[in-house]
Coordinates of C-alpha atoms and ligand atoms in Angstrom, one line a residue:
M1 CA 38.7 16.4 2.4
A2 CA 37.6 19.0 0.1
A3 CA 38.8 16.7 -3.1
S4 CA 36.9 13.8 -1.6
S5 CA 33.7 15.7 -0.7
H6 CA 33.7 17.0 -4.6
Y7 CA 33.8 13.6 -5.5
A8 CA 30.9 12.2 -3.9
T9 CA 29.0 15.1 -5.2
T10 CA 29.8 13.8 -8.9
F11 CA 28.8 10.5 -8.0
F12 CA 25.8 11.4 -5.9
L13 CA 24.4 13.5 -9.8
I14 CA 25.5 11.1 -12.0
F15 CA 23.3 8.6 -9.9
V16 CA 20.2 9.7 -9.6
I17 CA 20.7 11.1 -13.8
A18 CA 20.5 7.3 -14.7
L19 CA 17.8 7.0 -12.7
G20 CA 15.8 9.8 -14.4
V21 CA 16.7 8.2 -17.2
A22 CA 15.8 5.2 -16.5
G23 CA 13.1 4.8 -14.4
G24 CA 11.7 8.4 -15.0
Q25 CA 9.6 7.4 -18.3
K26 CA 9.2 4.1 -19.0
N27 CA 5.6 3.6 -19.8
H28 CA 5.9 5.8 -22.9
L29 CA 9.1 5.0 -24.5
S30 CA 9.5 3.0 -28.2
A31 CA 11.9 -0.3 -28.5
E32 CA 14.6 2.3 -30.1
D33 CA 14.1 4.9 -27.5
N34 CA 14.7 1.3 -25.5
K35 CA 18.0 0.6 -26.8
V36 CA 18.8 4.1 -26.5
L37 CA 18.6 4.1 -23.1
R38 CA 19.9 1.0 -22.7
N39 CA 23.1 2.0 -24.3
D40 CA 22.8 4.8 -22.2
Y41 CA 22.7 3.2 -19.4
E42 CA 25.6 0.5 -20.0
T43 CA 27.4 3.9 -20.8
L44 CA 26.9 5.4 -17.5
K45 CA 27.2 2.1 -15.7
D46 CA 30.7 2.0 -17.1
Q47 CA 31.2 4.9 -15.8
F48 CA 30.2 5.4 -13.5
E49 CA 31.8 1.8 -12.6
N50 CA 35.1 2.9 -13.7
F51 CA 35.1 6.0 -11.6
V52 CA 33.5 4.7 -7.9
K53 CA 37.3 2.1 -9.6
V54 CA 39.5 5.0 -9.8
Q55 CA 37.7 6.6 -6.5
F56 CA 37.8 3.6 -4.8
G57 CA 41.9 3.2 -5.6
R58 CA 42.1 7.1 -4.1
L59 CA 40.3 5.9 -0.9
S60 CA 43.0 2.5 -0.5
E61 CA 46.2 4.4 -1.1
E62 CA 44.7 7.2 1.3
V63 CA 44.2 4.9 4.0
Q64 CA 46.9 2.9 3.3
Q65 CA 48.9 6.5 4.1
L66 CA 47.0 7.4 7.2
K67 CA 48.1 2.9 8.0
L68 CA 51.7 4.6 7.7
K69 CA 51.2 8.1 9.7
V70 CA 50.0 5.8 12.5
Q71 CA 52.6 3.5 12.7
E72 CA 55.4 6.1 11.7
Q73 CA 53.3 7.9 15.4
D74 CA 53.2 4.6 17.3
L75 CA 56.5 4.3 16.7
L76 CA 57.6 8.2 17.8
L77 CA 55.6 7.3 21.2
A78 CA 57.0 3.9 21.7
S79 CA 60.6 6.3 21.8
C80 CA 59.3 9.0 23.4
K81 CA 57.5 6.0 26.6
S82 CA 61.0 4.6 26.6
Q83 CA 62.5 7.9 27.2
F84 CA 60.3 8.6 29.3
G85 CA 61.2 5.7 31.3
R86 CA 64.3 6.5 30.9
E87 CA 64.1 9.1 33.0
A88 CA 61.9 8.1 35.7
K89 CA 64.1 5.8 36.0
E90 CA 67.2 7.5 36.5
L91 CA 65.5 9.5 39.5
D92 CA 64.0 6.9 40.8
N93 CA 67.4 5.7 41.0
R94 CA 68.5 9.1 42.5
V95 CA 65.9 8.9 45.4
V96 CA 66.0 5.1 45.8
L97 CA 69.7 4.1 47.3
N98 CA 71.1 1.1 48.8
N99 CA 68.0 -0.9 50.8
G100 CA 65.3 0.6 49.2
A101 CA 65.1 3.4 51.5
K102 CA 64.5 6.7 50.0
V103 CA 66.3 9.9 50.4
G104 CA 63.6 13.2 50.9
L105 CA 65.4 15.0 48.2
E106 CA 63.7 18.5 48.9
T107 CA 64.8 19.3 51.7
K108 CA 67.7 21.8 51.3
S109 CA 69.8 21.1 53.6
G110 CA 69.9 18.1 53.0
L111 CA 69.1 14.9 55.4
P112 CA 66.0 15.2 57.0
R113 CA 66.2 15.1 61.6
T114 CA 62.9 13.7 60.5
C115 CA 59.2 12.1 58.1
H116 CA 57.7 15.7 59.8
E117 CA 60.7 17.6 58.5
A118 CA 60.8 15.6 55.5
R119 CA 57.2 15.9 54.6
L120 CA 57.2 19.8 55.2
A121 CA 60.1 19.9 52.6
N122 CA 57.9 18.2 50.4
P123 CA 54.2 16.6 50.8
S124 CA 54.5 15.1 47.6
L125 CA 56.7 12.2 49.4
T126 CA 55.3 8.8 48.9
S127 CA 55.3 6.8 52.8
G128 CA 58.4 4.2 53.0
V129 CA 61.9 3.7 54.0
Y130 CA 64.0 6.9 54.7
W131 CA 67.7 7.7 55.5
I132 CA 67.0 10.3 57.7
D133 CA 69.5 12.4 60.5
P134 CA 67.9 13.2 63.7
D135 CA 71.2 14.1 65.5
G136 CA 71.8 16.3 62.0
Q137 CA 73.4 15.4 59.6
G138 CA 77.0 15.4 58.9
V139 CA 78.1 16.1 63.2
G140 CA 76.6 13.1 65.8
E141 CA 75.7 9.5 64.2
D142 CA 75.5 8.4 61.3
P143 CA 72.2 8.8 59.2
I144 CA 69.8 6.4 59.7
Q145 CA 67.0 4.1 58.1
V146 CA 63.3 5.1 59.3
T147 CA 60.0 3.7 57.6
C148 CA 58.1 7.2 57.2
D149 CA 54.2 8.1 57.3
M150 CA 54.3 10.5 54.8
S151 CA 49.8 11.2 54.7
S152 CA 50.9 12.3 58.7
G153 CA 55.0 12.9 58.8
I154 CA 55.0 10.2 61.7
T155 CA 58.8 8.0 62.4
F156 CA 58.5 4.9 62.8
I157 CA 62.0 3.2 64.5
G158 CA 61.4 -0.8 64.4
H159 CA 63.7 -3.8 66.5
N160 CA 63.6 -7.3 66.9
S161 CA 61.0 -8.5 69.2
E162 CA 57.5 -6.8 66.7
S163 CA 56.7 -10.3 66.2
A164 CA 53.9 -11.8 68.5
I165 CA 56.1 -13.6 70.9
N166 CA 55.3 -16.4 73.9
V167 CA 57.0 -16.2 76.9
G168 CA 56.7 -19.7 77.7
H169 CA 56.6 -20.8 81.3
C170 CA 58.1 -19.4 84.4
L171 CA 57.0 -18.6 88.0
D172 CA 59.1 -16.3 89.7
P173 CA 58.6 -11.6 89.1
G174 CA 61.0 -11.7 85.4
C175 CA 61.9 -14.4 85.0
Y176 CA 61.1 -14.0 81.0
T177 CA 63.7 -11.4 80.2
R178 CA 63.7 -10.1 77.1
S179 CA 66.2 -6.9 75.1
I180 CA 64.9 -4.2 72.8
A181 CA 67.9 -3.6 70.0
Y182 CA 65.9 -1.0 68.3
E183 CA 67.3 -0.3 64.4
A184 CA 68.5 2.4 65.7
S185 CA 71.3 3.9 68.1
S186 CA 70.0 5.0 71.8
R187 CA 71.4 8.4 70.2
Q188 CA 69.0 9.4 66.9
I189 CA 66.5 7.8 69.0
S190 CA 66.9 10.5 72.1
A191 CA 66.9 12.5 69.2
L192 CA 64.7 12.5 67.3
I193 CA 62.4 12.4 70.7
E194 CA 63.5 15.9 71.5
L195 CA 62.8 16.8 68.1
S196 CA 59.0 15.4 68.2
D197 CA 56.3 16.7 69.4
E198 CA 54.5 13.9 70.2
C199 CA 56.6 10.1 71.2
R200 CA 54.1 6.3 71.6
Q201 CA 54.7 2.8 71.6
S202 CA 52.4 0.6 71.9
I203 CA 51.8 -2.9 74.4
K204 CA 50.2 -5.6 74.1
Y205 CA 50.0 -8.9 77.2
E206 CA 47.8 -11.8 75.4
C207 CA 47.0 -14.0 78.6
F208 CA 45.4 -16.7 79.8
S209 CA 46.1 -16.7 83.8
A210 CA 48.8 -15.2 83.9
P211 CA 48.6 -11.9 85.8
L212 CA 51.5 -9.2 85.4
E213 CA 50.1 -8.5 89.0
F214 CA 49.2 -10.8 92.1
N215 CA 48.3 -10.5 95.4
E216 CA 50.9 -6.8 95.5
I217 CA 53.5 -8.8 93.4
A218 CA 55.2 -7.8 90.5
Y219 CA 55.6 -10.3 88.0
S220 CA 56.1 -8.2 85.1
W221 CA 57.7 -5.2 84.0
W222 CA 59.7 -3.0 81.4
N223 CA 62.9 -0.9 81.4
D224 CA 62.6 2.8 80.3
K225 CA 65.0 4.1 78.4
N226 CA 67.6 4.2 81.2
G227 CA 66.7 0.8 82.3
Q228 CA 64.2 1.9 84.9
A229 CA 61.7 -0.9 85.8
Q230 CA 58.2 0.0 85.1
Y231 CA 54.7 -0.4 85.9
Y232 CA 52.3 0.9 83.4
W233 CA 51.4 -0.4 80.4
S234 CA 49.1 2.3 78.9
G235 CA 49.6 6.6 79.4
N236 CA 52.0 8.8 80.8
N237 CA 51.5 8.5 84.9
N238 CA 54.9 6.4 86.3
A239 CA 53.3 6.2 89.4
T240 CA 51.0 3.3 89.8
H241 CA 50.8 -0.4 88.2
T242 CA 47.5 0.0 85.4
C243 CA 47.3 -1.0 82.0
Q244 CA 44.5 0.8 79.6
C245 CA 41.1 -1.0 81.5
G246 CA 42.6 0.1 84.7
I247 CA 42.6 4.3 83.2
D248 CA 39.7 3.7 81.6
N249 CA 37.1 1.8 84.5
S250 CA 36.9 -1.4 81.8
C251 CA 38.9 -4.4 83.6
V252 CA 37.1 -7.5 82.9
D253 CA 37.9 -7.3 87.4
S254 CA 36.8 -3.3 88.6
N255 CA 39.6 -4.6 91.1
V256 CA 42.3 -4.8 89.5
K257 CA 43.9 -2.7 87.0
C258 CA 44.8 -4.7 84.1
N259 CA 42.5 -7.5 83.0
C260 CA 45.4 -10.3 82.6
D261 CA 45.4 -9.0 86.5
S262 CA 42.3 -11.1 86.8
Y263 CA 44.7 -14.3 86.4
A264 CA 41.3 -15.9 85.0
P265 CA 41.2 -18.8 82.5
S266 CA 40.6 -17.4 80.1
N267 CA 41.9 -15.9 76.9
L268 CA 42.1 -12.4 78.3
S269 CA 44.9 -9.0 77.1
D270 CA 45.9 -5.7 77.6
S271 CA 46.7 -3.4 74.8
G272 CA 48.3 0.2 75.7
E273 CA 50.8 2.6 74.7
I274 CA 53.0 4.6 75.9
T275 CA 53.3 8.3 75.8
K276 CA 55.7 9.2 77.9
K277 CA 58.4 10.9 75.9
E278 CA 60.6 10.3 79.1
D279 CA 61.1 6.9 79.4
L280 CA 60.7 5.8 75.9
P281 CA 61.5 3.6 73.8
V282 CA 61.2 0.3 75.7
S283 CA 63.9 -1.6 76.3
R284 CA 63.7 -4.2 77.6
L285 CA 60.3 -6.8 79.0
N286 CA 60.1 -8.7 82.2
F287 CA 57.5 -11.3 82.3
G288 CA 56.8 -13.7 85.3
R289 CA 53.8 -15.5 86.3
T290 CA 53.1 -18.4 83.1
S291 CA 54.3 -21.1 85.4
P292 CA 51.4 -23.8 85.2
E293 CA 51.4 -25.3 81.9
A294 CA 48.3 -24.1 80.9
S295 CA 48.9 -20.5 81.7
S296 CA 49.9 -18.7 79.1
G297 CA 52.1 -15.4 78.0
I298 CA 52.3 -13.3 74.9
H299 CA 53.4 -9.8 74.3
T300 CA 54.0 -7.7 71.0
L301 CA 55.6 -4.4 71.9
G302 CA 55.6 -1.4 68.3
K303 CA 57.1 0.4 66.4
L304 CA 58.8 3.4 68.1
K305 CA 56.0 6.1 66.7
C306 CA 56.8 9.7 67.1
S307 CA 55.4 12.1 65.1
G308 CA 55.3 16.4 64.6
Q309 CA 58.3 18.7 65.3
R310 CA 58.0 21.0 68.7
A311 CA 57.6 24.5 67.8
V312 CA 59.8 27.2 69.0
N313 CA 58.4 30.1 68.4
G314 CA 60.2 33.8 67.9
M315 CA 64.0 34.6 69.1
P316 CA 65.1 31.4 70.7
T317 CA 65.7 31.1 74.8
S318 CA 68.2 27.8 74.9
C319 CA 70.6 25.4 73.4
T320 CA 68.3 23.1 72.8
E321 CA 65.8 25.5 70.5
L322 CA 68.5 26.1 68.5
W323 CA 69.0 22.8 67.7
Q324 CA 65.6 22.3 67.2
I325 CA 65.4 25.6 64.5
G326 CA 69.1 23.2 62.8
H327 CA 72.2 24.6 64.6
V328 CA 74.6 21.1 64.8
L329 CA 78.0 23.2 65.3
S330 CA 79.3 23.6 68.7
G331 CA 79.6 27.1 69.5
L332 CA 78.6 30.5 71.3
Y333 CA 76.2 31.4 70.2
L334 CA 72.8 34.3 71.6
I335 CA 69.8 33.7 72.5
R336 CA 67.0 35.7 74.0
G337 CA 67.4 36.1 78.5
V338 CA 64.4 37.1 80.5
S339 CA 65.6 41.2 79.9
Q340 CA 68.5 40.9 77.7
V341 CA 70.4 38.9 75.2
E342 CA 72.5 36.0 76.7
T343 CA 75.8 34.0 75.9
V344 CA 75.2 30.9 75.2
Y345 CA 78.2 27.8 74.7
C346 CA 76.7 25.2 73.3
D347 CA 77.8 21.9 72.8
F348 CA 75.7 20.2 70.1
S349 CA 78.2 16.7 70.0
K350 CA 75.1 15.8 73.8
L351 CA 71.8 16.0 73.3
P352 CA 69.3 18.5 75.1
T353 CA 68.7 16.0 77.4
S354 CA 73.2 15.7 78.8
K355 CA 74.4 17.2 81.1
G356 CA 76.6 20.5 79.9
F357 CA 74.6 20.6 76.0
Q358 CA 74.2 23.8 77.7
T359 CA 76.7 26.4 79.0
W360 CA 75.9 29.8 80.3
I361 CA 78.8 32.8 79.7
G362 CA 77.1 35.9 80.8
F363 CA 74.6 38.7 80.0
T364 CA 75.2 40.2 76.9
D365 CA 75.6 44.0 77.0
V366 CA 73.1 45.6 73.4
K367 CA 72.2 49.3 73.7
S368 CA 69.8 49.5 71.0
S369 CA 70.3 52.9 72.5
P370 CA 73.5 55.0 73.9
V371 CA 72.7 57.2 76.4
F372 CA 75.9 58.7 78.7
F373 CA 75.9 62.7 79.4
Y374 CA 77.8 65.2 82.1
V375 CA 75.7 68.6 82.2
Q376 CA 76.6 71.7 83.7
R377 CA 75.4 75.7 84.4
D378 CA 78.1 78.8 84.1
T379 CA 75.7 80.6 86.6
S380 CA 74.5 80.4 90.0
Y381 CA 71.3 78.8 90.5
L382 CA 68.6 81.3 93.5
T383 CA 65.1 80.2 92.3
T384 CA 64.2 77.9 95.1
N385 CA 60.8 75.3 94.2
S386 CA 61.8 74.4 90.9
V387 CA 64.2 72.4 88.3
V388 CA 67.2 72.6 87.8
P389 CA 68.5 74.6 84.4
F390 CA 72.0 73.4 82.3
E391 CA 73.5 75.1 79.6
V392 CA 77.1 73.2 79.5
A393 CA 77.0 70.4 77.2
K394 CA 80.0 68.5 78.1
L395 CA 78.5 64.9 76.6
N396 CA 75.1 64.1 75.7
V397 CA 74.8 60.4 73.4
G398 CA 71.4 59.7 72.7
N399 CA 70.2 63.3 73.2
A400 CA 67.9 62.6 76.0
M401 CA 69.1 65.3 78.3
N402 CA 67.2 68.1 77.1
I403 CA 69.6 70.7 79.2
A404 CA 67.6 73.6 78.8
T405 CA 64.4 71.9 81.3
G406 CA 67.2 70.2 82.6
T407 CA 65.0 67.3 81.9
F408 CA 66.2 63.5 81.5
V409 CA 64.1 61.4 79.1
A410 CA 64.9 57.6 79.4
P411 CA 64.8 55.9 75.5
R412 CA 64.4 52.4 77.1
S413 CA 63.6 50.3 79.8
G414 CA 67.1 49.3 81.5
K415 CA 68.7 50.4 84.8
Y416 CA 70.1 53.8 85.1
F417 CA 73.2 55.5 86.8
F418 CA 72.4 60.0 87.6
A419 CA 75.1 61.5 90.1
L420 CA 74.9 64.7 90.9
S421 CA 77.1 67.6 92.6
G422 CA 77.5 71.4 93.4
I423 CA 78.2 73.8 96.4
S424 CA 75.7 75.8 98.3
N425 CA 75.4 80.0 97.7
T426 CA 74.0 80.7 101.0
A427 CA 75.6 81.0 104.1
N428 CA 73.8 80.4 107.4
I429 CA 71.5 77.5 106.0
H430 CA 70.2 74.4 103.9
S431 CA 70.5 74.1 100.3
R432 CA 68.5 70.7 99.4
V433 CA 68.9 68.8 95.6
Q434 CA 66.6 66.6 94.9
L435 CA 66.6 64.2 92.6
Q436 CA 62.9 63.8 90.7
L437 CA 61.5 60.5 88.8
N438 CA 58.8 61.7 87.2
G439 CA 58.0 64.3 89.3
V440 CA 58.6 62.5 92.4
S441 CA 61.5 62.2 95.1
V442 CA 64.1 60.0 94.6
G443 CA 66.8 60.9 97.1
R444 CA 67.7 64.5 98.0
G445 CA 71.8 66.3 98.7
V446 CA 71.9 69.2 101.0
S447 CA 74.5 71.1 102.0
H448 CA 74.6 72.9 105.2
D449 CA 76.8 76.4 104.4
L450 CA 78.0 78.8 102.3
N451 CA 80.2 77.1 99.9
L452 CA 79.7 72.9 101.3
T453 CA 79.1 70.1 99.4
F454 CA 75.7 68.3 98.3
S455 CA 75.6 65.2 95.9
L456 CA 73.5 62.1 95.9
Q457 CA 74.0 59.5 93.0
S458 CA 71.7 56.8 91.9
V459 CA 71.5 53.7 90.4
L460 CA 67.8 53.2 89.0
Q461 CA 65.1 50.7 86.9
L462 CA 63.4 53.1 84.3
R463 CA 60.9 52.4 81.4
T464 CA 61.0 53.9 77.9
G465 CA 59.9 57.7 78.6
D466 CA 60.6 58.0 82.6
Q467 CA 61.1 61.8 83.7
I468 CA 64.7 62.1 85.9
R469 CA 65.4 65.6 86.8
L470 CA 67.5 68.1 89.6
F471 CA 64.6 70.2 92.2
L472 CA 65.8 72.6 94.2
T473 CA 63.5 72.6 97.6
D474 CA 66.0 74.7 99.7
G475 CA 68.2 77.4 99.5
T476 CA 70.7 78.3 96.4
I477 CA 73.3 76.9 94.0
Y478 CA 76.6 78.7 93.7
D479 CA 78.7 78.7 90.0
D480 CA 80.4 80.3 87.2
T481 CA 81.8 80.3 84.4
N482 CA 85.5 79.9 85.7
A483 CA 84.5 77.2 88.2
H484 CA 81.7 75.1 87.2
D485 CA 81.3 73.2 90.6
T486 CA 76.9 72.1 89.7
H487 CA 77.7 68.7 87.8
F488 CA 75.1 66.0 85.9
V489 CA 76.3 62.8 84.7
G490 CA 73.8 60.1 83.6
F491 CA 74.1 57.0 81.6
L492 CA 72.4 53.7 80.6
I493 CA 73.9 50.3 82.5
E494 CA 71.9 47.9 81.6
E495 CA 69.5 47.9 78.2
G496 CA 66.3 45.9 79.2
V497 CA 65.3 44.6 75.3
F498 CA 63.2 42.7 75.9
Q499 CA 60.5 44.7 78.4
Ligands
NAG1 C1 58.0 8.9 87.6 O1 57.9 10.5 86.4 C2 58.2 11.3 87.9 C3 57.9 12.6 86.2 O2 58.6 12.6 85.6 C4 59.9 11.2 87.4 O3 60.7 12.1 88.1 C5 60.6 10.1 88.2 O4 62.1 9.9 88.7 C6 60.0 9.0 87.6 N1 60.2 7.3 88.1 C7 59.8 6.2 87.7 C8 60.1 5.2 88.9 O5 60.8 6.4 86.4
NAG2 C1 42.1 -19.5 73.9 O1 43.4 -19.0 73.0 C2 43.7 -20.1 72.4 C3 44.7 -19.7 71.3 O2 43.7 -19.4 69.9 C4 43.2 -21.0 72.6 O3 43.9 -22.7 71.5 C5 42.5 -21.9 73.7 O4 40.9 -22.5 73.3 C6 41.3 -20.7 73.9 N1 40.6 -21.5 75.5 C7 40.1 -20.0 75.5 C8 39.3 -21.0 77.5 O5 38.7 -19.5 75.5
NAG3 C1 83.4 80.4 99.5 O1 84.2 80.9 97.9 C2 84.3 81.7 97.3 C3 85.0 80.8 95.8 O2 85.8 80.1 95.8 C4 85.5 82.1 98.4 O3 85.6 83.3 96.9 C5 84.4 82.6 99.1 O4 85.9 83.5 100.2 C6 84.3 81.3 100.5 N1 84.1 81.7 100.8 C7 83.5 81.5 103.1 C8 83.5 81.7 104.1 O5 84.6 80.6 103.1

């Protein structure tokens, strides 16, 4: 760069001098001068032409070199491109398995169970055919291929009757019948439906003088996943025969619930979406009353569409929730019960809707704060209308009992057992000892005479912080260092973990 700008400057100066010499003082020059000048000019011209030739040679050499460099870089770029292409293709081969179905590679636990799950694991996945395994990878049935709409995470399961199919001509109810074969087993479909937040399937019936129901005779119905006949063609209310126009009050004939039921000789149609998960997928379609040649009925059944995932908030409370958060190995599990931890057996070879999926075993003994105490007195206690304190703690696990004040404070909610006994120190009078919960008597033990026993046993539901005391209302309590006649015992039977 610096070199070529230097040449350019030189060339410019020579040119200016040449101009100046050639034309500057023309009018005052003699013939001799002219000749000298002409020679000079010729010399300069030769020099200039030489200079240009040399410079041009240099420049074209440089251009040539640059051209070579560009070619070199083009080659390099091409090789990079092909290398990258190979790698991209290898990557693609890893993603695209047989039949072009993709696997959501990024899910850490392997195959996703739904398109929703695949999308959650890797939001950059594109829509297409994917392998998923709704009933869990490594258990149950083999993975299935489905279509995923990755913009919304919807799973589509196709079947053999997706195109518009003409039911032909026949008269009796259900004289046309067509069983729907899905591109996945019923177990995998049930698992997908159980996992999903929402499932739906569209049904369209295009009719010409072909009612679904006429004169209170149902000519057409569909069968739900259990084979049960259903007469609702949209929504989730299985109680009545209706189509979407019946739900919207927009049928061509306001006296009927479906456009087709108007039995009109015109091209009508009913389109709806079944949204009752318990009934999906549609297992069979049945139509009738299309017998006159002029009548016609055409059905179109959409793919099964499932979206979202049932949320499990906090600790699982059932095998179903354990399964929803991803457990697939059968076994004993702990779940959150109403107030306690519970043990259940989950048979994940079954589906949540099947009998025997969850077997309840029992409550689980969980003690976050063990409480066991046994306290005694060393001396007689004679002060009526006061809390009885203690002098000896044989056992005080958890330190919930304060012997000096005679106050027990429940460290946790739960069911507690208490027992007290002692003997009276006074003849001919009643000695009475109350068991008090937060200062209120729960019950009392009474002794009628000297050396006779008072006692009381109790099981109480306590809340954290509740206080238990013995309170002497009448008489006296006998004790001495050798005898230890007074006993107060308490322990936590069952903790209310979730109370
Ligand atoms: C309709 O749905 C209810 C509630 O899901 C169910 O108990 C009933 O058996 C269903 N009836 C039919 C005919 O499927
Ligand atoms: C109904 O639709 C069919 C098929 O598209 C057409 O041939 C026929 O003319 C239509 N009938 C009426 C009454 O519009
Ligand atoms: C009461 O018990 C004490 C100690 O065991 C005994 O010495 C005393 O004789 C008893 N009195 C009666 C009236 O039984």
